[in-house]
PDB file of C-alpha atoms in Angstrom:
ATOM      1  CA  MET A   1      -3.526  48.101  14.951  1.00 54.00           C
ATOM      2  CA  MET A   2      -4.006  50.161  11.787  1.00 53.00           C
ATOM      3  CA  THR A   3      -0.761  48.766  10.419  1.00 54.00           C
ATOM      4  CA  PHE A   4      -2.023  45.222  11.006  1.00 46.00           C
ATOM      5  CA  ILE A   5      -5.311  45.984   9.212  1.00 49.00           C
ATOM      6  CA  LYS A   6      -3.464  47.463   6.239  1.00 52.00           C
ATOM      7  CA  GLN A   7      -1.166  44.456   6.080  1.00 54.00           C
ATOM      8  CA  HIS A   8      -4.166  42.136   6.268  1.00 49.00           C
ATOM      9  CA  LYS A   9      -5.903  43.975   3.398  1.00 49.00           C
ATOM     10  CA  THR A  10      -2.722  43.934   1.339  1.00 50.00           C
ATOM     11  CA  THR A  11      -2.330  40.213   1.903  1.00 46.00           C
ATOM     12  CA  ALA A  12      -5.968  39.621   0.958  1.00 43.00           C
ATOM     13  CA  TRP A  13      -5.610  41.580  -2.273  1.00 42.00           C
ATOM     14  CA  LEU A  14      -2.387  39.772  -3.130  1.00 43.00           C
ATOM     15  CA  LEU A  15      -4.073  36.446  -2.556  1.00 44.00           C
ATOM     16  CA  ALA A  16      -7.015  37.582  -4.670  1.00 44.00           C
ATOM     17  CA  LEU A  17      -4.630  38.602  -7.435  1.00 41.00           C
ATOM     18  CA  LEU A  18      -2.886  35.241  -7.240  1.00 42.00           C
ATOM     19  CA  ALA A  19      -6.261  33.507  -7.403  1.00 47.00           C
ATOM     20  CA  ALA A  20      -7.207  35.507 -10.490  1.00 47.00           C
ATOM     21  CA  CYS A  21      -3.861  34.692 -12.100  1.00 44.00           C
ATOM     22  CA  GLY A  22      -4.351  31.041 -11.254  1.00 49.00           C
ATOM     23  CA  ILE A  23      -7.762  31.071 -12.889  1.00 50.00           C
ATOM     24  CA  ALA A  24      -6.379  32.781 -15.996  1.00 49.00           C
ATOM     25  CA  ILE A  25      -3.547  30.259 -16.330  1.00 48.00           C
ATOM     26  CA  ALA A  26      -5.871  27.319 -15.746  1.00 53.00           C
ATOM     27  CA  ALA A  27      -8.373  28.694 -18.247  1.00 62.00           C
ATOM     28  CA  ALA A  28      -5.701  29.216 -20.912  1.00 66.00           C
ATOM     29  CA  ASP A  29      -4.341  25.704 -20.443  1.00 76.00           C
ATOM     30  CA  LEU A  30      -7.776  24.114 -20.520  1.00 88.00           C
ATOM     31  CA  ALA A  31      -8.831  26.243 -23.493  1.00 91.00           C
ATOM     32  CA  GLY A  32      -5.827  25.013 -25.473  1.00 93.00           C
ATOM     33  CA  ASN A  33      -6.648  21.396 -24.653  1.00 95.00           C
ATOM     34  CA  ALA A  34     -10.298  21.988 -25.538  1.00 96.00           C
ATOM     35  CA  ASN A  35      -9.339  23.516 -28.902  1.00 97.00           C
ATOM     36  CA  LYS A  36      -7.057  20.563 -29.615  1.00 96.00           C
ATOM     37  CA  THR A  37      -9.842  18.091 -28.842  1.00 97.00           C
ATOM     38  CA  CYS A  38     -12.199  20.079 -31.056  1.00 97.00           C
ATOM     39  CA  ALA A  39      -9.707  19.821 -33.932  1.00 97.00           C
ATOM     40  CA  ASP A  40      -9.434  16.075 -33.285  1.00 97.00           C
ATOM     41  CA  ALA A  41     -13.214  15.828 -33.568  1.00 98.00           C
ATOM     42  CA  GLY A  42     -13.079  17.854 -36.775  1.00 98.00           C
ATOM     43  CA  LEU A  43     -10.613  15.393 -38.268  1.00 97.00           C
ATOM     44  CA  GLN A  44     -12.820  12.463 -37.330  1.00 97.00           C
ATOM     45  CA  GLY A  45     -15.798  14.216 -38.863  1.00 98.00           C
ATOM     46  CA  ALA A  46     -13.904  14.847 -42.101  1.00 98.00           C
ATOM     47  CA  ASN A  47     -12.962  11.166 -42.282  1.00 98.00           C
ATOM     48  CA  THR A  48     -16.607  10.230 -41.786  1.00 98.00           C
ATOM     49  CA  GLU A  49     -17.635  12.590 -44.581  1.00 98.00           C
ATOM     50  CA  MET A  50     -15.204  10.927 -46.983  1.00 98.00           C
ATOM     51  CA  MET A  51     -16.168   7.439 -45.900  1.00 98.00           C
ATOM     52  CA  THR A  52     -19.786   8.325 -46.623  1.00 98.00           C
ATOM     53  CA  LEU A  53     -18.874   9.475 -50.136  1.00 98.00           C
ATOM     54  CA  ASP A  54     -17.056   6.178 -50.667  1.00 98.00           C
ATOM     55  CA  LEU A  55     -20.456   4.478 -50.618  1.00 97.00           C
ATOM     56  CA  VAL A  56     -21.282   5.857 -54.055  1.00 98.00           C
ATOM     57  CA  LYS A  57     -21.138   3.122 -56.689  1.00 97.00           C
ATOM     58  CA  GLN A  58     -22.273   2.591 -60.260  1.00 97.00           C
ATOM     59  CA  SER A  59     -26.024   2.428 -60.822  1.00 96.00           C
ATOM     60  CA  GLU A  60     -27.354  -0.804 -62.287  1.00 95.00           C
ATOM     61  CA  SER A  61     -30.675   0.710 -63.312  1.00 93.00           C
ATOM     62  CA  ASN A  62     -29.103   3.744 -64.978  1.00 93.00           C
ATOM     63  CA  PRO A  63     -25.386   3.149 -65.754  1.00 96.00           C
ATOM     64  CA  ILE A  64     -23.361   6.336 -66.133  1.00 96.00           C
ATOM     65  CA  ASP A  65     -19.963   7.320 -67.560  1.00 97.00           C
ATOM     66  CA  TRP A  66     -17.814   5.934 -64.756  1.00 97.00           C
ATOM     67  CA  GLN A  67     -14.623   7.533 -66.049  1.00 97.00           C
ATOM     68  CA  GLN A  68     -16.272  10.934 -65.754  1.00 98.00           C
ATOM     69  CA  GLU A  69     -17.525  10.039 -62.296  1.00 98.00           C
ATOM     70  CA  ARG A  70     -13.992   9.083 -61.224  1.00 98.00           C
ATOM     71  CA  LYS A  71     -12.603  12.345 -62.590  1.00 98.00           C
ATOM     72  CA  LEU A  72     -15.095  14.400 -60.602  1.00 98.00           C
ATOM     73  CA  ARG A  73     -14.587  12.326 -57.488  1.00 98.00           C
ATOM     74  CA  LYS A  74     -10.804  12.752 -57.699  1.00 98.00           C
ATOM     75  CA  ALA A  75     -11.326  16.509 -57.563  1.00 98.00           C
ATOM     76  CA  ILE A  76     -13.063  16.035 -54.201  1.00 98.00           C
ATOM     77  CA  ASP A  77     -10.315  13.695 -53.010  1.00 98.00           C
ATOM     78  CA  ALA A  78      -7.662  16.269 -53.898  1.00 98.00           C
ATOM     79  CA  GLN A  79      -9.377  18.931 -51.804  1.00 98.00           C
ATOM     80  CA  ASP A  80      -9.762  16.503 -48.919  1.00 98.00           C
ATOM     81  CA  ALA A  81      -6.056  15.619 -49.006  1.00 98.00           C
ATOM     82  CA  LYS A  82      -5.238  19.325 -48.824  1.00 98.00           C
ATOM     83  CA  TYR A  83      -7.746  19.797 -46.006  1.00 98.00           C
ATOM     84  CA  GLN A  84      -6.299  16.920 -43.987  1.00 98.00           C
ATOM     85  CA  LYS A  85      -2.863  18.563 -44.105  1.00 98.00           C
ATOM     86  CA  LEU A  86      -4.295  21.884 -42.964  1.00 98.00           C
ATOM     87  CA  VAL A  87      -6.088  20.207 -40.052  1.00 98.00           C
ATOM     88  CA  ALA A  88      -2.847  18.477 -39.048  1.00 97.00           C
ATOM     89  CA  GLN A  89      -1.117  21.861 -39.155  1.00 98.00           C
ATOM     90  CA  ALA A  90      -3.916  23.341 -37.035  1.00 97.00           C
ATOM     91  CA  GLN A  91      -3.467  20.570 -34.473  1.00 97.00           C
ATOM     92  CA  ASN A  92       0.250  21.346 -34.257  1.00 97.00           C
ATOM     93  CA  GLU A  93      -0.417  25.069 -33.887  1.00 97.00           C
ATOM     94  CA  ILE A  94      -2.916  24.462 -31.106  1.00 96.00           C
ATOM     95  CA  GLN A  95      -0.459  22.129 -29.398  1.00 93.00           C
ATOM     96  CA  GLY A  96       2.155  24.867 -29.439  1.00 93.00           C
ATOM     97  CA  LYS A  97       0.176  28.078 -28.912  1.00 92.00           C
ATOM     98  CA  GLY A  98      -3.319  27.027 -27.882  1.00 93.00           C
ATOM     99  CA  SER A  99      -5.061  28.218 -31.052  1.00 94.00           C
ATOM    100  CA  VAL A 100      -4.907  28.140 -34.860  1.00 97.00           C
ATOM    101  CA  GLU A 101      -2.836  30.746 -36.690  1.00 97.00           C
ATOM    102  CA  ALA A 102      -4.913  33.234 -38.702  1.00 97.00           C
ATOM    103  CA  ALA A 103      -3.260  32.275 -42.002  1.00 98.00           C
ATOM    104  CA  ASN A 104      -4.017  28.590 -41.521  1.00 98.00           C
ATOM    105  CA  ARG A 105      -7.574  29.377 -40.450  1.00 98.00           C
ATOM    106  CA  GLU A 106      -8.089  31.312 -43.671  1.00 98.00           C
ATOM    107  CA  ALA A 107      -6.545  28.487 -45.712  1.00 98.00           C
ATOM    108  CA  GLY A 108      -8.710  25.873 -43.983  1.00 98.00           C
ATOM    109  CA  LEU A 109     -11.923  27.772 -44.639  1.00 98.00           C
ATOM    110  CA  ALA A 110     -10.925  28.389 -48.269  1.00 98.00           C
ATOM    111  CA  CYS A 111     -10.121  24.708 -48.761  1.00 98.00           C
ATOM    112  CA  ALA A 112     -13.497  23.724 -47.318  1.00 98.00           C
ATOM    113  CA  SER A 113     -15.145  26.098 -49.779  1.00 98.00           C
ATOM    114  CA  ASP A 114     -13.250  24.452 -52.647  1.00 98.00           C
ATOM    115  CA  PHE A 115     -14.293  21.032 -51.329  1.00 98.00           C
ATOM    116  CA  LYS A 116     -17.911  22.164 -51.309  1.00 98.00           C
ATOM    117  CA  ALA A 117     -17.608  23.464 -54.881  1.00 98.00           C
ATOM    118  CA  ALA A 118     -16.131  20.146 -56.053  1.00 98.00           C
ATOM    119  CA  SER A 119     -18.913  18.281 -54.244  1.00 98.00           C
ATOM    120  CA  GLU A 120     -21.524  20.473 -55.909  1.00 98.00           C
ATOM    121  CA  THR A 121     -20.054  19.723 -59.352  1.00 98.00           C
ATOM    122  CA  TYR A 122     -20.137  16.024 -58.488  1.00 98.00           C
ATOM    123  CA  ALA A 123     -23.733  16.330 -57.264  1.00 98.00           C
ATOM    124  CA  ALA A 124     -24.758  18.133 -60.463  1.00 98.00           C
ATOM    125  CA  PHE A 125     -23.309  15.240 -62.475  1.00 98.00           C
ATOM    126  CA  TRP A 126     -25.503  12.787 -60.583  1.00 98.00           C
ATOM    127  CA  ASP A 127     -28.516  15.081 -60.926  1.00 97.00           C
ATOM    128  CA  GLN A 128     -28.053  15.009 -64.696  1.00 97.00           C
ATOM    129  CA  ASN A 129     -27.903  11.217 -64.603  1.00 96.00           C
ATOM    130  CA  ASN A 130     -30.971  10.723 -62.419  1.00 94.00           C
ATOM    131  CA  GLY A 131     -28.881   9.750 -59.391  1.00 97.00           C
ATOM    132  CA  ILE A 132     -30.989  11.730 -56.943  1.00 97.00           C
ATOM    133  CA  THR A 133     -29.882  10.093 -53.690  1.00 98.00           C
ATOM    134  CA  ARG A 134     -26.245  10.105 -54.783  1.00 98.00           C
ATOM    135  CA  ALA A 135     -26.485  13.809 -55.627  1.00 98.00           C
ATOM    136  CA  LYS A 136     -28.040  14.557 -52.245  1.00 98.00           C
ATOM    137  CA  LEU A 137     -25.265  12.644 -50.495  1.00 98.00           C
ATOM    138  CA  ALA A 138     -22.547  14.565 -52.333  1.00 98.00           C
ATOM    139  CA  ARG A 139     -24.184  17.937 -51.800  1.00 98.00           C
ATOM    140  CA  GLN A 140     -24.648  17.307 -48.092  1.00 98.00           C
ATOM    141  CA  ALA A 141     -21.012  16.239 -47.725  1.00 98.00           C
ATOM    142  CA  GLY A 142     -20.029  19.651 -49.069  1.00 98.00           C
ATOM    143  CA  GLU A 143     -22.318  21.432 -46.620  1.00 98.00           C
ATOM    144  CA  ALA A 144     -20.924  19.387 -43.744  1.00 98.00           C
ATOM    145  CA  ARG A 145     -17.333  20.200 -44.718  1.00 98.00           C
ATOM    146  CA  MET A 146     -18.012  23.931 -44.503  1.00 98.00           C
ATOM    147  CA  LYS A 147     -19.358  23.616 -40.958  1.00 98.00           C
ATOM    148  CA  ASN A 148     -16.489  21.281 -40.122  1.00 98.00           C
ATOM    149  CA  ALA A 149     -13.983  23.978 -41.070  1.00 98.00           C
ATOM    150  CA  GLU A 150     -15.823  26.691 -39.169  1.00 98.00           C
ATOM    151  CA  MET A 151     -15.657  24.502 -36.067  1.00 98.00           C
ATOM    152  CA  THR A 152     -12.151  23.076 -36.507  1.00 98.00           C
ATOM    153  CA  PHE A 153     -10.207  26.218 -37.392  1.00 98.00           C
ATOM    154  CA  ASN A 154     -11.753  28.480 -34.748  1.00 97.00           C
ATOM    155  CA  GLU A 155     -11.871  28.568 -30.968  1.00 96.00           C
ATOM    156  CA  LEU A 156     -14.182  25.951 -29.467  1.00 97.00           C
ATOM    157  CA  ASP A 157     -17.686  27.405 -29.627  1.00 97.00           C
ATOM    158  CA  SER A 158     -21.054  25.838 -28.780  1.00 98.00           C
ATOM    159  CA  ASP A 159     -22.898  27.321 -31.759  1.00 98.00           C
ATOM    160  CA  ARG A 160     -20.305  26.195 -34.299  1.00 98.00           C
ATOM    161  CA  VAL A 161     -20.234  22.695 -32.816  1.00 98.00           C
ATOM    162  CA  ALA A 162     -24.037  22.490 -32.875  1.00 98.00           C
ATOM    163  CA  ALA A 163     -24.127  23.710 -36.489  1.00 98.00           C
ATOM    164  CA  TYR A 164     -21.719  20.969 -37.561  1.00 98.00           C
ATOM    165  CA  ASN A 165     -23.671  18.374 -35.596  1.00 98.00           C
ATOM    166  CA  GLU A 166     -26.816  19.381 -37.485  1.00 98.00           C
ATOM    167  CA  GLU A 167     -25.117  19.019 -40.871  1.00 98.00           C
ATOM    168  CA  MET A 168     -23.688  15.623 -39.945  1.00 98.00           C
ATOM    169  CA  ASP A 169     -27.157  14.430 -38.958  1.00 98.00           C
ATOM    170  CA  LYS A 170     -28.384  15.531 -42.389  1.00 98.00           C
ATOM    171  CA  LEU A 171     -25.489  13.666 -43.999  1.00 98.00           C
ATOM    172  CA  ALA A 172     -26.438  10.533 -42.049  1.00 98.00           C
ATOM    173  CA  GLN A 173     -30.017  10.863 -43.290  1.00 98.00           C
ATOM    174  CA  ALA A 174     -28.828  11.259 -46.892  1.00 98.00           C
ATOM    175  CA  ARG A 175     -26.619   8.204 -46.421  1.00 98.00           C
ATOM    176  CA  SER A 176     -29.518   6.083 -45.189  1.00 97.00           C
ATOM    177  CA  GLU A 177     -31.675   7.133 -48.144  1.00 97.00           C
ATOM    178  CA  TYR A 178     -28.953   6.223 -50.625  1.00 98.00           C
ATOM    179  CA  MET A 179     -28.164   2.904 -48.933  1.00 97.00           C
ATOM    180  CA  GLU A 180     -31.814   1.891 -49.037  1.00 97.00           C
ATOM    181  CA  GLU A 181     -31.764   2.495 -52.789  1.00 97.00           C
ATOM    182  CA  ALA A 182     -28.393   0.740 -53.133  1.00 97.00           C
ATOM    183  CA  LYS A 183     -29.952  -2.546 -52.021  1.00 96.00           C
ATOM    184  CA  THR A 184     -31.516  -2.854 -55.475  1.00 96.00           C
ATOM    185  CA  ASP A 185     -29.492  -0.382 -57.565  1.00 96.00           C
ATOM    186  CA  VAL A 186     -25.906  -1.430 -56.776  1.00 97.00           C
ATOM    187  CA  SER A 187     -24.431  -4.724 -57.941  1.00 97.00           C
ATOM    188  CA  GLU A 188     -23.874  -7.541 -55.485  1.00 97.00           C
ATOM    189  CA  GLN A 189     -20.142  -7.331 -56.174  1.00 97.00           C
ATOM    190  CA  ASP A 190     -20.034  -3.606 -55.374  1.00 97.00           C
ATOM    191  CA  ARG A 191     -22.107  -4.094 -52.233  1.00 97.00           C
ATOM    192  CA  ALA A 192     -19.694  -6.775 -51.033  1.00 97.00           C
ATOM    193  CA  ALA A 193     -16.772  -4.451 -51.769  1.00 96.00           C
ATOM    194  CA  MET A 194     -18.448  -1.678 -49.767  1.00 96.00           C
ATOM    195  CA  LYS A 195     -18.761  -3.949 -46.743  1.00 97.00           C
ATOM    196  CA  ALA A 196     -15.174  -5.166 -46.992  1.00 97.00           C
ATOM    197  CA  ASP A 197     -13.785  -1.643 -47.354  1.00 97.00           C
ATOM    198  CA  LEU A 198     -15.949   0.330 -44.962  1.00 98.00           C
ATOM    199  CA  THR A 199     -16.585  -2.029 -42.035  1.00 97.00           C
ATOM    200  CA  PRO A 200     -13.023  -1.853 -40.622  1.00 98.00           C
ATOM    201  CA  ARG A 201     -12.945   1.912 -41.189  1.00 98.00           C
ATOM    202  CA  ILE A 202     -16.188   2.327 -39.261  1.00 98.00           C
ATOM    203  CA  ASN A 203     -14.771   0.260 -36.406  1.00 97.00           C
ATOM    204  CA  THR A 204     -11.629   2.411 -36.318  1.00 97.00           C
ATOM    205  CA  LEU A 205     -13.648   5.629 -36.231  1.00 98.00           C
ATOM    206  CA  MET A 206     -15.860   4.269 -33.458  1.00 98.00           C
ATOM    207  CA  THR A 207     -12.782   3.436 -31.377  1.00 97.00           C
ATOM    208  CA  GLN A 208     -11.430   6.928 -31.977  1.00 97.00           C
ATOM    209  CA  GLY A 209     -14.820   8.377 -31.079  1.00 97.00           C
ATOM    210  CA  ASN A 210     -14.898   6.536 -27.766  1.00 98.00           C
ATOM    211  CA  THR A 211     -11.413   7.855 -27.002  1.00 97.00           C
ATOM    212  CA  LEU A 212     -12.581  11.386 -27.789  1.00 98.00           C
ATOM    213  CA  VAL A 213     -15.538  10.954 -25.429  1.00 98.00           C
ATOM    214  CA  GLN A 214     -13.171  10.015 -22.609  1.00 98.00           C
ATOM    215  CA  ASN A 215     -10.898  12.971 -23.401  1.00 97.00           C
ATOM    216  CA  ILE A 216     -13.811  15.400 -23.346  1.00 98.00           C
ATOM    217  CA  LEU A 217     -15.189  13.969 -20.105  1.00 98.00           C
ATOM    218  CA  SER A 218     -11.732  14.369 -18.576  1.00 97.00           C
ATOM    219  CA  LEU A 219     -11.608  18.013 -19.682  1.00 96.00           C
ATOM    220  CA  ILE A 220     -15.059  18.640 -18.217  1.00 96.00           C
ATOM    221  CA  ASP A 221     -13.898  17.139 -14.917  1.00 95.00           C
ATOM    222  CA  GLN A 222     -10.801  19.356 -15.001  1.00 94.00           C
ATOM    223  CA  VAL A 223     -12.935  22.438 -15.636  1.00 93.00           C
ATOM    224  CA  LYS A 224     -15.154  21.634 -12.670  1.00 90.00           C
ATOM    225  CA  ALA A 225     -12.215  20.773 -10.408  1.00 89.00           C
ATOM    226  CA  SER A 226     -10.319  23.917 -11.381  1.00 80.00           C
ATOM    227  CA  THR A 227     -13.356  26.069 -10.762  1.00 70.00           C
ATOM    228  CA  ASP A 228     -14.091  24.456  -7.397  1.00 65.00           C
ATOM    229  CA  SER A 229     -10.527  24.746  -6.124  1.00 57.00           C
ATOM    230  CA  LEU A 230     -10.064  28.351  -7.201  1.00 54.00           C
ATOM    231  CA  ALA A 231     -13.417  29.527  -5.906  1.00 53.00           C
ATOM    232  CA  SER A 232     -13.272  27.818  -2.510  1.00 55.00           C
ATOM    233  CA  GLY A 233     -11.034  30.261  -0.611  1.00 51.00           C
ATOM    234  CA  ASP A 234     -12.173  31.534   2.791  1.00 45.00           C
ATOM    235  CA  ILE A 235     -11.175  35.137   2.235  1.00 47.00           C
ATOM    236  CA  GLY A 236     -13.979  37.194   0.743  1.00 46.00           C
ATOM    237  CA  ALA A 237     -11.751  38.985  -1.707  1.00 40.00           C
ATOM    238  CA  ILE A 238     -10.473  35.700  -3.132  1.00 47.00           C
ATOM    239  CA  THR A 239     -13.945  34.269  -3.446  1.00 49.00           C
ATOM    240  CA  SER A 240     -15.249  37.412  -5.111  1.00 46.00           C
ATOM    241  CA  CYS A 241     -12.358  37.518  -7.568  1.00 47.00           C
ATOM    242  CA  ALA A 242     -12.650  33.831  -8.347  1.00 47.00           C
ATOM    243  CA  SER A 243     -16.400  34.056  -8.801  1.00 48.00           C
ATOM    244  CA  THR A 244     -16.012  36.918 -11.265  1.00 44.00           C
ATOM    245  CA  ALA A 245     -13.450  35.011 -13.313  1.00 45.00           C
ATOM    246  CA  VAL A 246     -15.451  31.799 -13.194  1.00 44.00           C
ATOM    247  CA  SER A 247     -18.563  33.511 -14.520  1.00 46.00           C
ATOM    248  CA  GLY A 248     -16.643  35.333 -17.263  1.00 51.00           C
ATOM    249  CA  ASP A 249     -13.460  34.153 -18.937  1.00 61.00           C
ATOM    250  CA  GLY A 250     -12.509  31.545 -16.359  1.00 72.00           C
ATOM    251  CA  PRO A 251     -12.475  27.765 -16.776  1.00 80.00           C
ATOM    252  CA  MET A 252     -16.240  27.485 -16.264  1.00 87.00           C
ATOM    253  CA  ALA A 253     -16.772  29.324 -19.561  1.00 92.00           C
ATOM    254  CA  LEU A 254     -15.541  26.143 -21.275  1.00 95.00           C
ATOM    255  CA  LEU A 255     -18.223  23.933 -19.771  1.00 95.00           C
ATOM    256  CA  SER A 256     -20.974  24.695 -22.291  1.00 96.00           C
ATOM    257  CA  PRO A 257     -18.850  24.312 -25.464  1.00 97.00           C
ATOM    258  CA  LEU A 258     -17.255  21.139 -24.104  1.00 98.00           C
ATOM    259  CA  THR A 259     -20.711  19.731 -23.407  1.00 97.00           C
ATOM    260  CA  SER A 260     -21.709  20.569 -26.992  1.00 98.00           C
ATOM    261  CA  LEU A 261     -18.563  18.861 -28.252  1.00 98.00           C
ATOM    262  CA  LEU A 262     -19.404  15.802 -26.158  1.00 98.00           C
ATOM    263  CA  ASP A 263     -22.877  15.716 -27.731  1.00 98.00           C
ATOM    264  CA  LEU A 264     -21.302  15.954 -31.190  1.00 98.00           C
ATOM    265  CA  VAL A 265     -18.928  13.042 -30.655  1.00 98.00           C
ATOM    266  CA  LYS A 266     -21.672  10.910 -29.114  1.00 98.00           C
ATOM    267  CA  SER A 267     -23.745  11.695 -32.199  1.00 98.00           C
ATOM    268  CA  PHE A 268     -20.771  10.634 -34.355  1.00 97.00           C
ATOM    269  CA  ILE A 269     -20.744   7.268 -32.613  1.00 98.00           C
ATOM    270  CA  SER A 270     -24.499   6.833 -32.938  1.00 97.00           C
ATOM    271  CA  ASN A 271     -24.363   7.662 -36.648  1.00 97.00           C
ATOM    272  CA  LEU A 272     -21.481   5.239 -37.153  1.00 98.00           C
ATOM    273  CA  GLN A 273     -23.494   2.503 -35.475  1.00 97.00           C
ATOM    274  CA  SER A 274     -26.358   3.289 -37.845  1.00 97.00           C
ATOM    275  CA  PHE A 275     -23.894   3.308 -40.745  1.00 97.00           C
ATOM    276  CA  SER A 276     -22.702  -0.155 -39.745  1.00 97.00           C
ATOM    277  CA  SER A 277     -26.271  -1.467 -39.510  1.00 96.00           C
ATOM    278  CA  ASP A 278     -27.151  -0.041 -42.927  1.00 95.00           C
ATOM    279  CA  LEU A 279     -24.042  -1.647 -44.365  1.00 96.00           C
ATOM    280  CA  GLU A 280     -24.914  -5.034 -42.909  1.00 95.00           C
ATOM    281  CA  SER A 281     -28.394  -4.835 -44.413  1.00 94.00           C
ATOM    282  CA  LEU A 282     -27.108  -4.428 -47.981  1.00 93.00           C
TER     283      LEU A 282
END
C-alpha cells in the first residue's frame, strides 16, 4: 500500500513538472511571437511618423529657403533609413531567438536619438521662420521615434506600448493643427500632390494595421487557450503548479501587454482614418 502511495505521489510530481515545463515552453513561444508582433507595430508606427512629416510643404504666407529645408529634411530621412534597417534586423533576431540582441537594441535606441536630434534641428529651422505648426509636427515626430525605439527594441511591455501610444496621439494632434493651417498656407498644387502621394500610403498602412489587429487577437486567444489547457488538470499538484506559472511567468503574463498592443494598433487605425479625412478636406 505504501509503495502504491509513493508511486502515486511520484507520478503526480512528474506530471506537475511536465505541466510546468509545458507552460514554460508555451510561454517562451508565445513571448517570441508577441515580441515579433510588437516589432511589426513599431515598423508601422515609424512609417506613420515619416508619412506625417511628408505633409510639410512650402509656406505661401512666409516662403522659406527650400533648399535649406530639403537639406535638413534629408538628415531626418537618412536616420530613418538606418532605423528601418535596424528594425528589420530586430525582426529577424526575434524570429530566430525570440528577442532582440543587446547590440542591436543599443544601436536602435542610439539611432532613434539621432533621429530626434535631426528632427529638433529641423523644428528649430521652422521656429526661426515662423512655421509654428510645422515645427511642432517635426518636434513631436522626434519624441514619437524615441518611444517607438523603446517599445520596438525591448521585450513587449504594457508601459512602453502605452508611452508610445501617447506620443502618437500627440503627433496626430500636431498633424491636425498643421493641416488646418495648410488649407490656406499651402499652394493648391502642393495640396493636390499631398493627396496623390499620401492617400495610397494611408490605405496600405490601414490594411497592415487591420492585419496586425487580427494577429494580436490570435495571440490573445492562444494565451487564453494555453492557460486554460495547462491549468485544467484534475490532479491537485498539476493545478497548483500550473496556477503558479500562470500567475507569474506563464502565458497569462502576456495578456496585459498584448491588450495594450491591441489598443495601440487600433489607435493607429483610428489616427489613419483621421489623417485621411484631414487630407480629403484640404
